[in-house]
Amino acid sequence: MKRIYLESFLGLIILFVASLIGYEVIVYQLNTDYDYLLEEHEAQAFHEFIYPIYQEKGEDYTIKQLEKLATSSHMLLVAQEMTHLPPEVRVVFDESPALNTAFDEDRNLWFRFEPNSPIFKLSENPNSPIIQAIHFDDNVVWVFFLAGFAIYCVLLIWFLSRRIRTLEKVTIDFASGNFEARAETTSAKAVGSLNRRFNEMAEKVSRLITSNRMLTNAVAHELRTPIFRLQWQADLLADTSLSKEQNKYVTSIVEDIDEMENMVDELLYYAKMEQPDAEIQSSQISINSFIQSLLPRWQRETPITISLLESEISDTTTLVDQKLLQRALDNLLRNAMRYAQRDITLKIRAQCECLCIDVHDDGCGIDETDWPHLFDAFYSAHKSRNKNSSGFGLGLAIVKQIVELQNGSVSVAHSHLGGARFTICLPKIDSSLSS
């Protein structure tokens, strides 16, 4: 909003200055300047008024009267030599002997009684309090202009921001998963046609996402029955007398069916976590003790050494859903098991107001170009992590959903072991509050 305010304020000033310049060019330069023309007529009338006095009373008397007039009018009357005249005044008097009045660039009046008489300058007295007050008032007008522009911009931005904040709130609700959120389209709340266009977009996006979710859930659920039948038939087939080569094929079929079942389970779990009203049952746990309890189970799944480094912080208490956190850690550990060579290391550390869990592996690592998309559903890093070992592309997406449901974050970086480092950060609970 600050930027919009500054742009509006500068825009008004530029428009005002451009209007003044346009007025100056059109009225005074492209057409006759009637103000100057009137001043020249007044100057000529002034000379015609004083010239008879000059002829009748003489030069000294006329000068004294002019000095009185100048004093009363808060003007200055100064006699000047011909050599000290401004160029534009000298040109007038040299080239037009019949003219006895002229103006300089500052519109000060220069006059003489006749061609051979002294030349006088009649100008405002800068030391006069009245003249100073007039100039001050003229300058204050510009201050009022600027203040008026500033107040107008404040009111305009305030008026717009009220409506924009309402639309912004609806946008945030929609982005958070509330696909029923819609912007008000009444004239008192709408920002032009933007609210109506947003609602049209939200309606289309909502229908698309809802239909895709329904299709995914329906397909995943419907796949369970044929997969179960295939498993049952494959198990029956495996119990019959088969040749060695036939057994190999049956074993491969069973493995493929198990993989399909796991993929369906992942799809259903991902769909469940994608719901905005996913249930969270949070409780206070010690992350250190929680991970220690999971280490034996993880170690049974792989010959790779899995270790938890000793934490440098004494209090590792946080508020989380244990089942969801376990699922997130399971996904990260099994992801590391696919690519690690010898070691997987976990570390708990503090970062600002968060507790962070680092999962390091000594595998081939992940190219930085894949990092922004690594937690997207069905995305698989295509360079260092091939299709045969990359899973279904849902594991890390589920980790992100679980962590964000608990007001945390997950990220990826290079590991000091040479592979990848995945980090889960969760809000830390103060030990004084947990007692």
XYZ file of C-alpha atoms in Angstrom:
435
model
C 0.000 0.000 0.000
C 2.909 2.366 0.676
C 4.084 1.936 -2.883
C 0.590 2.570 -4.264
C 0.357 5.700 -2.087
C 3.711 7.037 -3.315
C 2.862 6.264 -6.936
C -0.511 8.005 -6.610
C 1.025 11.045 -4.888
C 3.824 11.391 -7.454
C 1.310 10.817 -10.252
C -0.866 13.692 -9.036
C 2.138 16.011 -8.758
C 3.348 15.089 -12.245
C -0.156 15.584 -13.640
C -0.452 18.968 -11.914
C 2.957 20.145 -13.187
C 2.152 18.909 -16.697
C -1.161 20.801 -16.563
C 0.630 24.010 -15.554
C 3.168 23.587 -18.342
C 0.391 22.918 -20.852
C -1.495 25.980 -19.641
C 1.672 28.090 -19.928
C 2.381 26.915 -23.471
C -1.177 27.180 -24.787
C -2.272 30.419 -23.100
C 0.951 32.431 -23.000
C 3.192 31.092 -25.774
C 0.844 29.961 -28.516
C -1.601 32.839 -27.934
C -1.340 36.531 -27.017
C -0.322 37.131 -23.414
C -3.041 39.536 -22.397
C -1.541 40.074 -18.954
C 1.619 41.453 -20.534
C -0.410 43.429 -23.057
C -2.409 45.033 -20.225
C 0.800 45.887 -18.365
C 2.167 47.639 -21.458
C -1.029 49.678 -21.837
C -0.885 50.621 -18.142
C 2.768 51.632 -18.512
C 1.944 53.838 -21.485
C -0.945 55.419 -19.568
C 1.396 55.973 -16.614
C 3.842 57.829 -18.880
C 1.066 59.894 -20.425
C -0.034 60.836 -16.904
C 3.350 62.008 -15.629
C 4.677 63.598 -18.835
C 2.527 66.771 -18.603
C 3.659 67.198 -14.996
C 7.249 66.817 -16.157
C 6.748 69.505 -18.837
C 4.993 71.934 -16.492
C 6.799 71.415 -13.145
C 10.183 70.202 -14.277
C 12.239 67.080 -13.698
C 13.076 67.538 -9.983
C 9.455 68.091 -8.972
C 8.264 65.106 -11.006
C 10.916 62.821 -9.500
C 9.912 63.854 -5.952
C 6.284 63.077 -6.692
C 7.226 59.714 -8.190
C 9.284 58.893 -5.087
C 6.240 59.667 -2.911
C 4.110 57.461 -5.149
C 6.668 54.633 -4.971
C 6.902 54.853 -1.169
C 3.129 54.826 -0.779
C 2.857 51.887 -3.183
C 5.696 49.874 -1.493
C 7.781 50.223 -4.643
C 11.362 51.268 -5.331
C 12.237 54.042 -7.751
C 15.852 53.844 -8.940
C 17.601 55.896 -11.636
C 19.919 53.895 -13.923
C 22.628 54.784 -16.425
C 22.152 53.640 -20.002
C 25.139 51.335 -19.714
C 23.573 49.472 -16.754
C 20.281 48.713 -18.435
C 19.229 45.076 -19.037
C 19.807 44.104 -22.709
C 16.113 43.712 -23.495
C 15.376 47.218 -22.124
C 18.324 48.819 -23.896
C 17.181 47.326 -27.223
C 13.735 48.893 -26.817
C 15.049 52.353 -26.025
C 17.785 52.240 -28.711
C 15.693 50.914 -31.560
C 12.424 52.681 -30.722
C 13.122 56.290 -29.672
C 9.396 57.025 -29.624
C 8.870 54.456 -26.835
C 9.518 55.663 -23.326
C 8.495 52.562 -21.369
C 9.818 48.992 -21.360
C 9.801 45.823 -19.206
C 12.675 43.542 -18.300
C 12.449 39.746 -17.893
C 11.198 40.111 -14.305
C 8.427 42.431 -15.535
C 9.858 45.460 -13.778
C 8.882 48.780 -15.379
C 11.606 50.968 -16.933
C 10.632 54.446 -18.146
C 11.958 57.874 -19.135
C 10.277 61.225 -19.523
C 11.658 61.742 -23.030
C 14.480 60.262 -25.105
C 17.249 62.373 -23.571
C 16.023 62.314 -19.940
C 17.250 59.949 -17.176
C 15.931 56.362 -17.112
C 14.168 55.034 -14.015
C 13.300 51.545 -12.761
C 10.070 51.031 -10.818
C 9.976 47.700 -8.995
C 8.583 46.024 -5.878
C 10.328 46.816 -2.601
C 11.579 43.383 -1.348
C 11.953 44.784 2.182
C 8.345 45.872 2.450
C 6.385 43.762 4.995
C 3.310 43.850 2.759
C 5.261 42.605 -0.285
C 6.893 39.874 1.857
C 3.477 38.824 3.186
C 2.120 38.622 -0.378
C 5.045 36.444 -1.462
C 4.593 34.251 1.609
C 0.904 33.783 0.822
C 1.788 32.867 -2.760
C 4.235 30.223 -1.521
C 1.756 28.862 1.023
C -0.638 28.140 -1.835
C 1.797 25.492 -3.105
C 1.989 23.956 0.368
C -1.805 23.700 0.379
C -1.708 22.076 -3.048
C 0.798 19.448 -1.879
C -1.083 18.872 1.381
C -4.318 18.496 -0.559
C -2.713 15.956 -2.888
C -1.338 14.023 0.115
C -4.706 13.958 1.904
C -6.479 12.958 -1.298
C -4.040 10.061 -1.812
C -4.444 8.932 1.820
C -8.224 8.878 1.486
C -8.050 7.164 -1.896
C -5.676 4.442 -0.672
C -7.693 3.983 2.534
C -10.844 3.631 0.471
C -9.249 1.101 -1.869
C -7.335 -0.799 0.823
C -10.535 -1.587 2.732
C -11.908 -3.364 -0.307
C -8.596 -4.921 -1.282
C -8.039 -6.315 2.245
C -11.480 -7.947 2.094
C -10.604 -9.517 -1.250
C -7.167 -10.498 0.083
C -8.756 -12.312 3.046
C -11.002 -14.290 0.693
C -7.973 -15.116 -1.472
C -6.028 -16.397 1.545
C -9.011 -18.506 2.655
C -9.303 -19.971 -0.827
C -5.558 -20.684 -1.012
C -5.737 -22.370 2.418
C -8.183 -24.956 1.085
C -11.568 -23.316 1.706
C -12.883 -23.680 -1.837
C -16.266 -22.272 -0.803
C -14.746 -18.833 -0.107
C -16.118 -16.135 -2.415
C -15.666 -12.371 -2.635
C -18.586 -10.008 -2.121
C -19.719 -8.355 -5.335
C -21.793 -5.503 -3.893
C -20.791 -2.042 -5.029
C -19.751 -1.133 -1.475
C -17.223 -4.004 -1.286
C -16.107 -4.653 -4.862
C -12.921 -3.396 -6.524
C -14.308 -2.751 -9.979
C -15.043 -6.079 -11.665
C -12.121 -7.790 -9.888
C -14.316 -9.456 -7.233
C -16.642 -10.905 -9.840
C -13.726 -12.169 -11.930
C -12.158 -13.714 -8.826
C -15.389 -15.564 -8.061
C -15.549 -16.871 -11.620
C -11.969 -18.090 -11.368
C -12.567 -19.595 -7.897
C -15.630 -21.439 -9.161
C -13.717 -23.004 -12.045
C -10.689 -23.886 -9.884
C -12.928 -25.311 -7.163
C -14.804 -27.509 -9.623
C -11.550 -28.699 -11.184
C -9.847 -29.523 -7.874
C -12.942 -31.142 -6.399
C -13.507 -33.303 -9.470
C -9.820 -34.304 -9.532
C -9.895 -35.235 -5.843
C -13.099 -37.187 -6.247
C -11.683 -38.990 -9.262
C -8.421 -39.810 -7.450
C -10.234 -41.079 -4.352
C -12.722 -43.070 -6.388
C -10.026 -44.696 -8.521
C -7.872 -45.439 -5.479
C -10.784 -47.013 -3.617
C -11.984 -48.967 -6.644
C -8.478 -50.309 -7.239
C -8.435 -51.989 -3.834
C -10.874 -54.724 -4.908
C -9.063 -55.892 -8.074
C -5.721 -55.623 -6.284
C -7.035 -57.813 -3.468
C -8.283 -60.367 -6.012
C -4.950 -60.333 -7.803
C -3.125 -60.836 -4.490
C -5.406 -63.743 -3.587
C -4.988 -65.393 -6.972
C -1.226 -64.828 -6.980
C -0.942 -66.413 -3.516
C -2.971 -69.435 -4.718
C -0.785 -69.694 -7.768
C 2.363 -69.526 -5.648
C 1.141 -72.497 -3.537
C 0.793 -74.769 -6.601
C 3.537 -76.868 -8.143
C 5.451 -74.572 -10.443
C 8.754 -74.712 -12.237
C 11.643 -72.522 -11.112
C 11.077 -70.036 -13.944
C 7.322 -69.952 -13.266
C 8.016 -69.269 -9.573
C 10.209 -66.350 -10.589
C 7.390 -64.846 -12.641
C 4.828 -65.380 -9.879
C 7.160 -63.776 -7.337
C 7.577 -60.779 -9.664
C 3.792 -60.529 -10.033
C 3.328 -60.564 -6.239
C 5.940 -57.804 -5.860
C 4.206 -55.679 -8.510
C 0.846 -56.169 -6.819
C 2.323 -55.185 -3.450
C 3.782 -52.081 -5.093
C 0.372 -51.201 -6.541
C -1.206 -51.641 -3.108
C 1.394 -49.371 -1.545
C 0.781 -46.755 -4.241
C -2.983 -46.844 -3.595
C -2.347 -46.464 0.144
C -0.106 -43.471 -0.555
C -2.746 -41.895 -2.787
C -5.452 -42.307 -0.168
C -3.208 -40.964 2.592
C -2.189 -37.991 0.434
C -5.852 -37.238 -0.303
C -6.624 -37.456 3.415
C -3.830 -35.005 4.316
C -4.959 -32.682 1.520
C -8.308 -32.078 3.193
C -8.446 -28.667 4.963
C -10.192 -30.243 7.967
C -7.651 -33.053 8.476
C -7.715 -34.159 12.110
C -4.739 -33.311 14.303
C -4.294 -34.855 17.759
C -1.380 -32.934 19.198
C 0.475 -33.711 22.409
C 3.719 -32.621 24.002
C 6.589 -34.988 23.304
C 10.354 -35.035 23.574
C 11.701 -35.250 20.034
C 14.921 -36.843 21.266
C 13.117 -39.679 23.100
C 10.631 -40.089 20.260
C 13.359 -40.610 17.647
C 15.309 -42.949 19.977
C 12.219 -45.153 20.169
C 11.947 -45.318 16.364
C 15.610 -46.079 15.624
C 15.416 -49.879 16.193
C 12.487 -50.243 13.788
C 14.229 -48.218 11.100
C 17.455 -50.136 11.567
C 15.671 -53.471 11.023
C 14.628 -52.311 7.553
C 18.132 -51.657 6.197
C 21.773 -52.716 6.634
C 22.766 -49.031 6.402
C 23.882 -47.570 9.735
C 21.280 -45.170 11.171
C 22.402 -43.003 14.088
C 21.113 -40.070 16.114
C 23.765 -37.525 17.031
C 23.777 -36.307 20.591
C 21.731 -33.150 20.834
C 23.409 -29.944 21.960
C 20.135 -28.671 23.490
C 18.619 -29.978 26.700
C 14.945 -29.314 25.980
C 13.553 -30.896 22.792
C 9.879 -30.638 23.727
C 7.345 -29.701 21.073
C 3.607 -29.991 20.428
C 2.864 -32.432 17.563
C 0.675 -35.295 16.457
C 2.876 -38.343 17.132
C 1.354 -40.544 14.423
C 1.693 -37.860 11.764
C 5.254 -37.004 12.803
C 6.171 -40.688 12.729
C 4.749 -40.975 9.201
C 6.756 -37.919 8.090
C 9.981 -39.290 9.597
C 9.292 -42.742 8.127
C 8.981 -41.185 4.677
C 12.226 -39.225 5.079
C 14.151 -42.206 6.431
C 12.922 -44.578 3.733
C 13.719 -41.926 1.162
C 17.276 -41.764 2.585
C 17.541 -45.578 2.638
C 17.034 -45.674 -1.139
C 20.105 -43.584 -1.865
C 22.464 -43.846 1.131
C 25.648 -45.879 0.732
C 26.669 -46.574 4.332
C 25.366 -43.948 6.774
C 22.166 -42.088 7.648
C 22.482 -39.535 10.436
C 19.779 -37.683 12.345
C 20.417 -34.514 14.315
C 18.191 -32.369 16.529
C 19.041 -28.687 16.780
C 17.438 -25.402 17.800
C 16.769 -22.614 15.298
C 15.137 -19.415 16.591
C 11.836 -20.563 18.121
C 11.862 -23.940 16.368
C 13.206 -27.447 16.871
C 14.740 -28.837 13.710
C 15.299 -32.495 12.783
C 17.988 -33.041 10.126
C 18.138 -36.281 8.161
C 21.517 -36.690 6.406
C 22.541 -39.395 3.926
C 25.808 -40.120 2.130
C 24.171 -40.815 -1.219
C 24.554 -39.037 -4.538
C 22.646 -35.949 -3.412
C 20.031 -33.900 -5.256
C 20.660 -31.258 -7.888
C 19.713 -27.765 -6.672
C 17.512 -27.255 -9.732
C 15.181 -29.941 -8.341
C 14.849 -28.386 -4.863
C 11.914 -26.012 -5.600
C 9.763 -28.891 -6.917
C 10.924 -31.748 -4.711
C 7.908 -31.575 -2.377
C 5.342 -31.423 -5.195
C 3.120 -34.462 -5.634
C 4.346 -36.999 -8.242
C 7.592 -35.079 -8.803
C 10.765 -37.112 -8.997
C 14.288 -35.767 -9.366
C 15.242 -37.079 -12.787
C 19.009 -36.823 -12.706
C 20.648 -38.382 -9.675
C 17.556 -40.272 -8.508
C 16.269 -42.651 -11.172
C 12.754 -43.985 -11.623
C 13.594 -47.428 -10.273
C 14.419 -46.064 -6.850
C 12.444 -42.832 -6.611
C 9.127 -44.281 -5.372
C 5.747 -42.879 -6.361
C 6.535 -39.187 -5.913
C 4.122 -38.814 -2.971
C 6.356 -39.451 0.034
C 7.902 -35.984 0.263
C 4.602 -34.311 -0.659
C 3.002 -36.110 2.318
C 5.873 -34.958 4.552
C 5.251 -31.340 3.531
C 1.498 -31.611 4.189
C 2.028 -33.203 7.619
C 4.586 -30.598 8.707
C 2.547 -27.629 7.470
C -0.553 -28.954 9.260
C 1.461 -28.609 12.475
C 2.692 -25.077 11.676
C 6.131 -26.283 10.694
C 8.258 -26.331 7.559
C 10.411 -28.770 5.614
C 13.394 -28.041 3.384
C 16.229 -29.711 1.527
C 19.926 -28.866 1.324
C 23.329 -30.472 0.786
C 24.572 -32.751 3.556
C 28.054 -32.741 5.063
C 28.033 -36.504 4.388
C 27.955 -35.797 0.667
C 24.298 -36.585 -0.030
C 21.059 -34.769 0.778
C 19.873 -33.210 4.012
C 16.148 -32.958 4.700
C 15.103 -30.709 7.603
C 11.812 -30.633 9.485
C 11.300 -27.571 11.712
C 8.540 -27.556 14.346
C 7.503 -24.886 16.884
C 9.346 -25.284 20.174
C 7.504 -25.486 23.522
C 9.046 -23.586 26.416
C 9.981 -25.968 29.239
C 8.372 -23.628 31.805
C 5.032 -23.990 30.005
C 5.220 -27.741 29.641
C 5.570 -28.417 33.360
